mmCIF file of C-alpha atoms and ligand atoms in Angstrom:
data_model
loop_
_atom_site.group_PDB
_atom_site.id
_atom_site.type_symbol
_atom_site.label_atom_id
_atom_site.label_comp_id
_atom_site.label_asym_id
_atom_site.label_seq_id
_atom_site.Cartn_x
_atom_site.Cartn_y
_atom_site.Cartn_z
ATOM 1 C CA UNK A 12 16.778 -28.051 -6.725
ATOM 2 C CA UNK A 13 17.727 -27.176 -9.848
ATOM 3 C CA UNK A 14 16.980 -23.969 -11.304
ATOM 4 C CA UNK A 15 14.724 -23.230 -14.341
ATOM 5 C CA UNK A 16 14.754 -19.555 -15.856
ATOM 6 C CA UNK A 17 12.181 -19.259 -18.583
ATOM 7 C CA UNK A 18 12.311 -16.618 -21.176
ATOM 8 C CA UNK A 19 8.942 -16.090 -23.180
ATOM 9 C CA UNK A 20 8.155 -13.699 -26.044
ATOM 10 C CA UNK A 21 4.769 -12.975 -27.746
ATOM 11 C CA UNK A 22 4.448 -16.556 -29.008
ATOM 12 C CA UNK A 23 3.596 -18.214 -25.897
ATOM 13 C CA UNK A 24 0.545 -15.920 -25.708
ATOM 14 C CA UNK A 25 0.120 -16.315 -29.248
ATOM 15 C CA UNK A 26 -1.778 -19.148 -28.980
ATOM 16 C CA UNK A 27 -4.169 -17.399 -26.543
ATOM 17 C CA UNK A 28 -5.113 -15.450 -29.741
ATOM 18 C CA UNK A 29 -3.131 -12.611 -29.122
ATOM 19 C CA UNK A 30 -1.101 -11.067 -32.115
ATOM 20 C CA UNK A 31 2.745 -11.400 -32.112
ATOM 21 C CA UNK A 32 4.084 -8.327 -34.726
ATOM 22 C CA UNK A 33 6.550 -9.627 -36.300
ATOM 23 C CA UNK A 34 4.366 -12.475 -37.994
ATOM 24 C CA UNK A 35 1.881 -9.923 -38.701
ATOM 25 C CA UNK A 36 4.264 -7.636 -41.570
ATOM 26 C CA UNK A 37 5.566 -5.315 -38.525
ATOM 27 C CA UNK A 38 2.041 -4.293 -37.590
ATOM 28 C CA UNK A 39 0.464 -4.652 -34.234
ATOM 29 C CA UNK A 40 -3.275 -5.417 -34.785
ATOM 30 C CA UNK A 41 -3.511 -3.415 -37.781
ATOM 31 C CA UNK A 42 -1.509 0.371 -36.038
ATOM 32 C CA UNK A 43 1.971 1.065 -37.439
ATOM 33 C CA UNK A 44 4.908 0.422 -34.399
ATOM 34 C CA UNK A 45 6.494 4.020 -34.538
ATOM 35 C CA UNK A 46 2.705 5.430 -35.001
ATOM 36 C CA UNK A 47 1.792 3.944 -30.893
ATOM 37 C CA UNK A 48 4.791 2.322 -29.659
ATOM 38 C CA UNK A 49 7.305 5.136 -29.645
ATOM 39 C CA UNK A 50 7.889 8.153 -26.698
ATOM 40 C CA UNK A 51 7.482 10.826 -29.819
ATOM 41 C CA UNK A 52 3.797 9.179 -30.472
ATOM 42 C CA UNK A 53 3.365 9.560 -26.989
ATOM 43 C CA UNK A 54 4.220 13.233 -26.887
ATOM 44 C CA UNK A 55 2.749 14.175 -30.123
ATOM 45 C CA UNK A 56 0.361 11.812 -30.303
ATOM 46 C CA UNK A 57 -1.306 11.285 -27.147
ATOM 47 C CA UNK A 58 -5.477 10.009 -27.814
ATOM 48 C CA UNK A 59 -3.797 7.698 -30.573
ATOM 49 C CA UNK A 60 -1.289 5.483 -27.770
ATOM 50 C CA UNK A 61 -3.252 6.031 -25.047
ATOM 51 C CA UNK A 62 -6.429 5.127 -27.310
ATOM 52 C CA UNK A 63 -4.226 1.709 -28.821
ATOM 53 C CA UNK A 64 -3.383 0.437 -25.479
ATOM 54 C CA UNK A 65 -7.234 0.537 -23.949
ATOM 55 C CA UNK A 66 -7.461 -1.715 -27.203
ATOM 56 C CA UNK A 67 -5.003 -4.304 -25.789
ATOM 57 C CA UNK A 68 -6.445 -4.567 -22.571
ATOM 58 C CA UNK A 69 -9.611 -4.765 -24.061
ATOM 59 C CA UNK A 70 -8.562 -7.553 -25.565
ATOM 60 C CA UNK A 71 -6.232 -8.966 -23.303
ATOM 61 C CA UNK A 72 -9.455 -9.467 -20.643
ATOM 62 C CA UNK A 73 -11.161 -11.743 -23.207
ATOM 63 C CA UNK A 74 -8.251 -13.947 -24.034
ATOM 64 C CA UNK A 75 -7.123 -17.180 -21.499
ATOM 65 C CA UNK A 76 -4.573 -18.867 -20.882
ATOM 66 C CA UNK A 77 -3.125 -21.787 -23.086
ATOM 67 C CA UNK A 78 -0.804 -25.137 -22.169
ATOM 68 C CA UNK A 79 2.108 -23.083 -22.690
ATOM 69 C CA UNK A 80 1.575 -20.888 -19.884
ATOM 70 C CA UNK A 81 0.458 -23.461 -17.795
ATOM 71 C CA UNK A 82 3.478 -25.944 -18.440
ATOM 72 C CA UNK A 83 5.498 -23.177 -17.069
ATOM 73 C CA UNK A 84 3.592 -22.495 -14.178
ATOM 74 C CA UNK A 85 3.291 -26.339 -13.089
ATOM 75 C CA UNK A 86 7.040 -26.332 -13.705
ATOM 76 C CA UNK A 87 7.256 -24.860 -10.136
ATOM 77 C CA UNK A 88 6.191 -28.367 -8.518
ATOM 78 C CA UNK A 89 9.838 -30.067 -8.992
ATOM 79 C CA UNK A 90 11.763 -26.721 -9.926
ATOM 80 C CA UNK A 91 12.750 -23.538 -8.744
ATOM 81 C CA UNK A 92 11.726 -21.356 -11.794
ATOM 82 C CA UNK A 93 11.990 -17.883 -12.432
ATOM 83 C CA UNK A 94 9.972 -16.395 -15.718
ATOM 84 C CA UNK A 95 11.378 -13.632 -17.307
ATOM 85 C CA UNK A 96 8.765 -12.206 -20.447
ATOM 86 C CA UNK A 97 9.312 -9.960 -23.214
ATOM 87 C CA UNK A 98 5.138 -9.808 -23.180
ATOM 88 C CA UNK A 99 3.234 -7.087 -21.334
ATOM 89 C CA UNK A 100 0.353 -9.268 -20.638
ATOM 90 C CA UNK A 101 -0.722 -10.838 -17.146
ATOM 91 C CA UNK A 102 -1.654 -14.761 -18.623
ATOM 92 C CA UNK A 103 1.635 -15.984 -17.393
ATOM 93 C CA UNK A 104 0.429 -14.483 -13.807
ATOM 94 C CA UNK A 105 -3.118 -16.028 -14.541
ATOM 95 C CA UNK A 106 -1.711 -19.100 -14.890
ATOM 96 C CA UNK A 107 0.071 -19.217 -11.809
ATOM 97 C CA UNK A 108 3.457 -18.725 -12.230
ATOM 98 C CA UNK A 109 5.097 -16.464 -9.187
ATOM 99 C CA UNK A 110 8.280 -15.038 -9.934
ATOM 100 C CA UNK A 111 7.987 -13.176 -13.000
ATOM 101 C CA UNK A 112 10.362 -10.424 -14.505
ATOM 102 C CA UNK A 113 8.573 -8.245 -17.211
ATOM 103 C CA UNK A 114 11.242 -6.897 -19.163
ATOM 104 C CA UNK A 115 8.398 -4.836 -21.594
ATOM 105 C CA UNK A 116 6.109 -3.517 -18.775
ATOM 106 C CA UNK A 117 2.690 -4.759 -18.091
ATOM 107 C CA UNK A 118 -0.176 -3.702 -19.584
ATOM 108 C CA UNK A 119 -2.171 -3.491 -15.796
ATOM 109 C CA UNK A 120 -0.445 -1.396 -15.351
ATOM 110 C CA UNK A 121 0.161 2.895 -15.389
ATOM 111 C CA UNK A 122 3.118 4.682 -14.289
ATOM 112 C CA UNK A 123 3.927 8.625 -14.161
ATOM 113 C CA UNK A 124 5.223 10.766 -16.956
ATOM 114 C CA UNK A 125 7.732 13.074 -15.112
ATOM 115 C CA UNK A 126 8.803 9.944 -12.868
ATOM 116 C CA UNK A 127 9.609 6.250 -13.999
ATOM 117 C CA UNK A 128 9.753 4.957 -10.570
ATOM 118 C CA UNK A 129 5.977 5.908 -10.016
ATOM 119 C CA UNK A 130 3.986 2.937 -10.922
ATOM 120 C CA UNK A 131 0.536 2.148 -10.494
ATOM 121 C CA UNK A 132 -1.331 -1.018 -10.825
ATOM 122 C CA UNK A 133 -4.604 0.023 -12.982
ATOM 123 C CA UNK A 134 -7.857 -0.037 -10.224
ATOM 124 C CA UNK A 135 -10.186 -2.644 -10.500
ATOM 125 C CA UNK A 136 -8.058 -4.847 -13.406
ATOM 126 C CA UNK A 137 -8.322 -8.218 -11.269
ATOM 127 C CA UNK A 138 -11.882 -7.955 -10.440
ATOM 128 C CA UNK A 139 -12.785 -7.782 -14.361
ATOM 129 C CA UNK A 140 -10.271 -10.668 -15.684
ATOM 130 C CA UNK A 141 -12.137 -13.068 -12.581
ATOM 131 C CA UNK A 142 -15.872 -11.332 -13.650
ATOM 132 C CA UNK A 143 -14.581 -11.587 -17.376
ATOM 133 C CA UNK A 144 -13.853 -15.160 -16.714
ATOM 134 C CA UNK A 145 -16.919 -16.068 -15.210
ATOM 135 C CA UNK A 146 -18.807 -14.774 -18.236
ATOM 136 C CA UNK A 147 -19.607 -11.245 -17.604
ATOM 137 C CA UNK A 148 -19.891 -8.318 -20.342
ATOM 138 C CA UNK A 149 -16.322 -7.048 -21.676
ATOM 139 C CA UNK A 150 -17.762 -3.902 -22.460
ATOM 140 C CA UNK A 151 -18.365 -3.289 -18.568
ATOM 141 C CA UNK A 152 -15.914 -2.753 -17.694
ATOM 142 C CA UNK A 153 -13.669 -0.843 -20.399
ATOM 143 C CA UNK A 154 -14.571 2.317 -19.028
ATOM 144 C CA UNK A 155 -12.617 1.857 -15.436
ATOM 145 C CA UNK A 156 -9.334 1.976 -17.462
ATOM 146 C CA UNK A 157 -10.212 4.415 -19.271
ATOM 147 C CA UNK A 158 -11.152 6.683 -16.777
ATOM 148 C CA UNK A 159 -7.807 6.158 -14.429
ATOM 149 C CA UNK A 160 -5.557 6.323 -17.850
ATOM 150 C CA UNK A 161 -6.612 9.884 -18.667
ATOM 151 C CA UNK A 162 -6.174 11.294 -14.551
ATOM 152 C CA UNK A 163 -3.493 11.896 -12.750
ATOM 153 C CA UNK A 164 -1.505 10.701 -9.939
ATOM 154 C CA UNK A 165 -1.259 12.608 -6.732
ATOM 155 C CA UNK A 166 1.601 14.719 -7.529
ATOM 156 C CA UNK A 167 -0.796 15.666 -10.264
ATOM 157 C CA UNK A 168 1.229 13.839 -12.479
ATOM 158 C CA UNK A 169 -0.151 12.828 -16.393
ATOM 159 C CA UNK A 170 0.195 8.845 -16.523
ATOM 160 C CA UNK A 171 1.181 6.689 -19.298
ATOM 161 C CA UNK A 172 1.325 2.874 -20.406
ATOM 162 C CA UNK A 173 3.445 1.040 -18.115
ATOM 163 C CA UNK A 174 5.632 -0.046 -21.242
ATOM 164 C CA UNK A 175 8.480 -0.054 -22.805
ATOM 165 C CA UNK A 176 8.441 1.632 -26.147
ATOM 166 C CA UNK A 177 11.059 1.461 -28.587
ATOM 167 C CA UNK A 178 14.002 3.640 -28.231
ATOM 168 C CA UNK A 179 13.732 3.303 -24.373
ATOM 169 C CA UNK A 180 15.595 1.583 -21.816
ATOM 170 C CA UNK A 181 14.478 -1.646 -20.413
ATOM 171 C CA UNK A 182 15.001 -0.869 -16.872
ATOM 172 C CA UNK A 183 14.764 -4.351 -15.921
ATOM 173 C CA UNK A 184 17.387 -5.481 -18.083
ATOM 174 C CA UNK A 185 20.346 -5.956 -15.574
ATOM 175 C CA UNK A 186 17.798 -7.588 -12.887
ATOM 176 C CA UNK A 187 16.853 -9.896 -15.852
ATOM 177 C CA UNK A 188 20.690 -11.049 -16.490
ATOM 178 C CA UNK A 189 21.475 -11.386 -13.118
ATOM 179 C CA UNK A 190 18.248 -14.121 -12.991
ATOM 180 C CA UNK A 191 19.433 -15.752 -16.425
ATOM 181 C CA UNK A 192 23.075 -16.056 -14.966
ATOM 182 C CA UNK A 193 21.904 -18.105 -12.028
ATOM 183 C CA UNK A 194 19.654 -21.297 -13.845
ATOM 184 C CA UNK A 195 20.808 -24.347 -14.183
ATOM 185 C CA UNK A 196 18.303 -25.031 -17.200
ATOM 186 C CA UNK A 197 17.336 -22.392 -19.609
ATOM 187 C CA UNK A 198 14.261 -22.298 -21.684
ATOM 188 C CA UNK A 199 13.285 -20.006 -24.540
ATOM 189 C CA UNK A 200 9.959 -19.757 -25.958
ATOM 190 C CA UNK A 201 8.103 -17.933 -28.564
ATOM 191 C CA UNK A 202 10.416 -15.509 -29.438
ATOM 192 C CA UNK A 203 12.695 -14.264 -32.455
ATOM 193 C CA UNK A 204 15.454 -12.784 -30.251
ATOM 194 C CA UNK A 205 15.662 -10.538 -32.598
ATOM 195 C CA UNK A 206 14.732 -7.814 -30.146
ATOM 196 C CA UNK A 207 17.330 -5.637 -28.339
ATOM 197 C CA UNK A 208 18.957 -5.504 -25.422
ATOM 198 C CA UNK A 209 16.570 -8.791 -24.235
ATOM 199 C CA UNK A 210 17.700 -10.998 -27.277
ATOM 200 C CA UNK A 211 20.927 -10.527 -25.717
ATOM 201 C CA UNK A 212 19.536 -12.173 -22.440
ATOM 202 C CA UNK A 213 21.024 -15.375 -23.945
ATOM 203 C CA UNK A 214 24.425 -14.629 -23.844
ATOM 204 C CA UNK A 215 24.412 -13.984 -19.594
ATOM 205 C CA UNK A 216 24.124 -17.963 -19.303
ATOM 206 C CA UNK A 217 26.379 -20.067 -18.046
ATOM 207 C CA UNK A 218 27.654 -21.374 -20.790
ATOM 208 C CA UNK A 219 27.661 -25.292 -19.956
ATOM 209 C CA UNK A 220 23.607 -25.434 -19.159
ATOM 210 C CA UNK A 221 21.458 -27.166 -21.210
ATOM 211 C CA UNK A 222 19.087 -24.878 -23.088
ATOM 212 C CA UNK A 223 15.412 -25.932 -24.959
ATOM 213 C CA UNK A 224 13.868 -24.137 -27.351
ATOM 214 C CA UNK A 225 10.197 -24.011 -28.556
ATOM 215 C CA UNK A 226 9.349 -21.830 -31.429
ATOM 216 C CA UNK A 227 7.557 -21.732 -34.922
ATOM 217 C CA UNK A 228 10.540 -20.484 -36.377
ATOM 218 C CA UNK A 229 13.854 -21.137 -35.586
ATOM 219 C CA UNK A 230 16.204 -17.853 -34.490
ATOM 220 C CA UNK A 231 19.498 -17.043 -34.929
ATOM 221 C CA UNK A 232 21.598 -19.427 -32.602
ATOM 222 C CA UNK A 233 24.692 -19.137 -33.657
ATOM 223 C CA UNK A 234 26.444 -16.909 -31.047
ATOM 224 C CA UNK A 235 25.156 -19.299 -28.443
ATOM 225 C CA UNK A 236 28.232 -21.888 -27.472
ATOM 226 C CA UNK A 237 25.284 -24.176 -25.168
ATOM 227 C CA UNK A 238 23.828 -27.117 -26.328
ATOM 228 C CA UNK A 239 20.584 -26.653 -27.793
ATOM 229 C CA UNK A 240 17.396 -28.697 -28.050
ATOM 230 C CA UNK A 241 15.483 -27.527 -30.486
ATOM 231 C CA UNK A 242 11.895 -28.426 -30.138
ATOM 232 C CA UNK A 243 10.008 -27.056 -34.009
ATOM 233 C CA UNK A 244 6.243 -26.435 -32.652
ATOM 234 C CA UNK A 245 3.455 -23.957 -31.393
ATOM 235 C CA UNK A 246 4.278 -23.061 -27.962
ATOM 236 C CA UNK A 247 0.932 -25.208 -26.796
ATOM 237 C CA UNK A 248 1.729 -27.992 -27.976
ATOM 238 C CA UNK A 249 5.566 -27.911 -27.578
ATOM 239 C CA UNK A 250 5.806 -26.752 -24.468
ATOM 240 C CA UNK A 251 3.616 -29.070 -22.472
ATOM 241 C CA UNK A 252 5.669 -31.829 -24.627
ATOM 242 C CA UNK A 253 9.219 -30.161 -23.533
HETATM 243 P P1 NAD B 329 8.962 -11.477 -30.921
HETATM 244 O O1 NAD B 329 9.978 -11.226 -32.282
HETATM 245 O O2 NAD B 329 10.109 -12.170 -29.879
HETATM 246 O O3 NAD B 329 8.619 -12.285 -32.195
HETATM 247 C C1 NAD B 329 7.789 -13.563 -31.979
HETATM 248 C C2 NAD B 329 8.134 -15.119 -32.036
HETATM 249 O O4 NAD B 329 7.155 -15.779 -31.939
HETATM 250 C C3 NAD B 329 8.638 -16.246 -33.642
HETATM 251 O O5 NAD B 329 9.845 -16.181 -33.478
HETATM 252 C C4 NAD B 329 7.380 -16.400 -34.037
HETATM 253 O O6 NAD B 329 8.246 -17.551 -34.480
HETATM 254 C C5 NAD B 329 7.492 -17.497 -32.316
HETATM 255 N N1 NAD B 329 5.761 -17.479 -32.602
HETATM 256 C C6 NAD B 329 4.609 -16.881 -33.577
HETATM 257 N N2 NAD B 329 3.917 -17.687 -33.027
HETATM 258 C C7 NAD B 329 4.444 -19.242 -32.597
HETATM 259 C C8 NAD B 329 3.604 -19.790 -31.141
HETATM 260 N N3 NAD B 329 1.812 -20.328 -31.640
HETATM 261 N N4 NAD B 329 4.384 -20.607 -30.825
HETATM 262 C C9 NAD B 329 5.041 -20.458 -30.703
HETATM 263 N N5 NAD B 329 6.769 -19.853 -31.229
HETATM 264 C C10 NAD B 329 5.149 -19.323 -32.376
HETATM 265 O O7 NAD B 329 7.565 -10.893 -30.864
HETATM 266 P P2 NAD B 329 7.161 -9.873 -31.789
HETATM 267 O O8 NAD B 329 5.705 -10.224 -32.316
HETATM 268 O O9 NAD B 329 8.419 -9.167 -32.277
HETATM 269 O O10 NAD B 329 6.948 -8.815 -30.509
HETATM 270 C C11 NAD B 329 8.256 -8.198 -30.038
HETATM 271 C C12 NAD B 329 7.593 -7.322 -28.655
HETATM 272 O O11 NAD B 329 6.722 -6.610 -28.832
HETATM 273 C C13 NAD B 329 7.635 -8.211 -27.526
HETATM 274 O O12 NAD B 329 8.706 -8.459 -27.172
HETATM 275 C C14 NAD B 329 6.943 -7.162 -26.650
HETATM 276 O O13 NAD B 329 7.296 -6.578 -26.048
HETATM 277 C C15 NAD B 329 5.436 -6.353 -27.610
HETATM 278 N N6 NAD B 329 4.772 -7.549 -27.432
HETATM 279 C C16 NAD B 329 4.027 -8.404 -26.563
HETATM 280 C C17 NAD B 329 2.812 -8.608 -27.003
HETATM 281 C C18 NAD B 329 2.311 -9.209 -26.125
HETATM 282 O O14 NAD B 329 2.439 -9.251 -24.505
HETATM 283 N N7 NAD B 329 1.495 -10.826 -25.538
HETATM 284 C C19 NAD B 329 2.425 -9.173 -28.016
HETATM 285 C C20 NAD B 329 2.803 -8.441 -29.460
HETATM 286 C C21 NAD B 329 3.903 -7.942 -28.891
#
């Protein structure tokens, strides 16, 4: 069975109504990135960072998978598929993809400030997703993770969003490169290939395999020798077509 590796970025979830930040003047949901996505912000402005990610969780609860996520999940009917995503949302999981590597972390998890290996799923997240999908009020569930984020773990250590901030290393990068190197077909969707080291993942693929690229804009591919098929469309349109 051929193996497809799908590498996704914020553009895949843009069609679910989650803003990319490169397409909105470097602002993410009206925040400056350096105020909410850096280790310094977490150290000196913890409450703003915590509040920012709680808002992103609340927003994510209200969002639904789009045909791009669904198309990727449906590839598993005929191929071995691995998804590598820069997104911190859980829309690939909700669409049914089963093998997902998150390069930049996950909104639905927290981790210890002291030990990055200690990662905790937010209690009640899955139930909240289901309940809201069935029409329950989002606000009823917003307090669940508010309490979780302010708690300490069983070692007495403060928790933080399980998200890779700018300036931090990407723990899953080597594993993702190994996965990319095993692809027979490589699909890239909704990423500017401008956020390193994630963008360098494309240099791990075998040189003879086809690359399919779905994006509204053409990223710089000048350093890739592979044959590239570019579909210049929205993810929700281009991926089902592919
Ligand atoms: P990015 O640099 O990968 O750029 C977004 C890309 O998506 C661009 O190439 C743009 O042309 C493309 N795009 C926009 N709308 C599209 C659509 N409807 N269909 C197809 N392509 C579309 O990503 P970024 O926004 O600069 O974010 C950088 C990092 O910030 C991410 O890697 C992630 O860690 C985090 N982030 C995550 C989310 C999320 O989890 N959904 C959203 C925003 C930012």
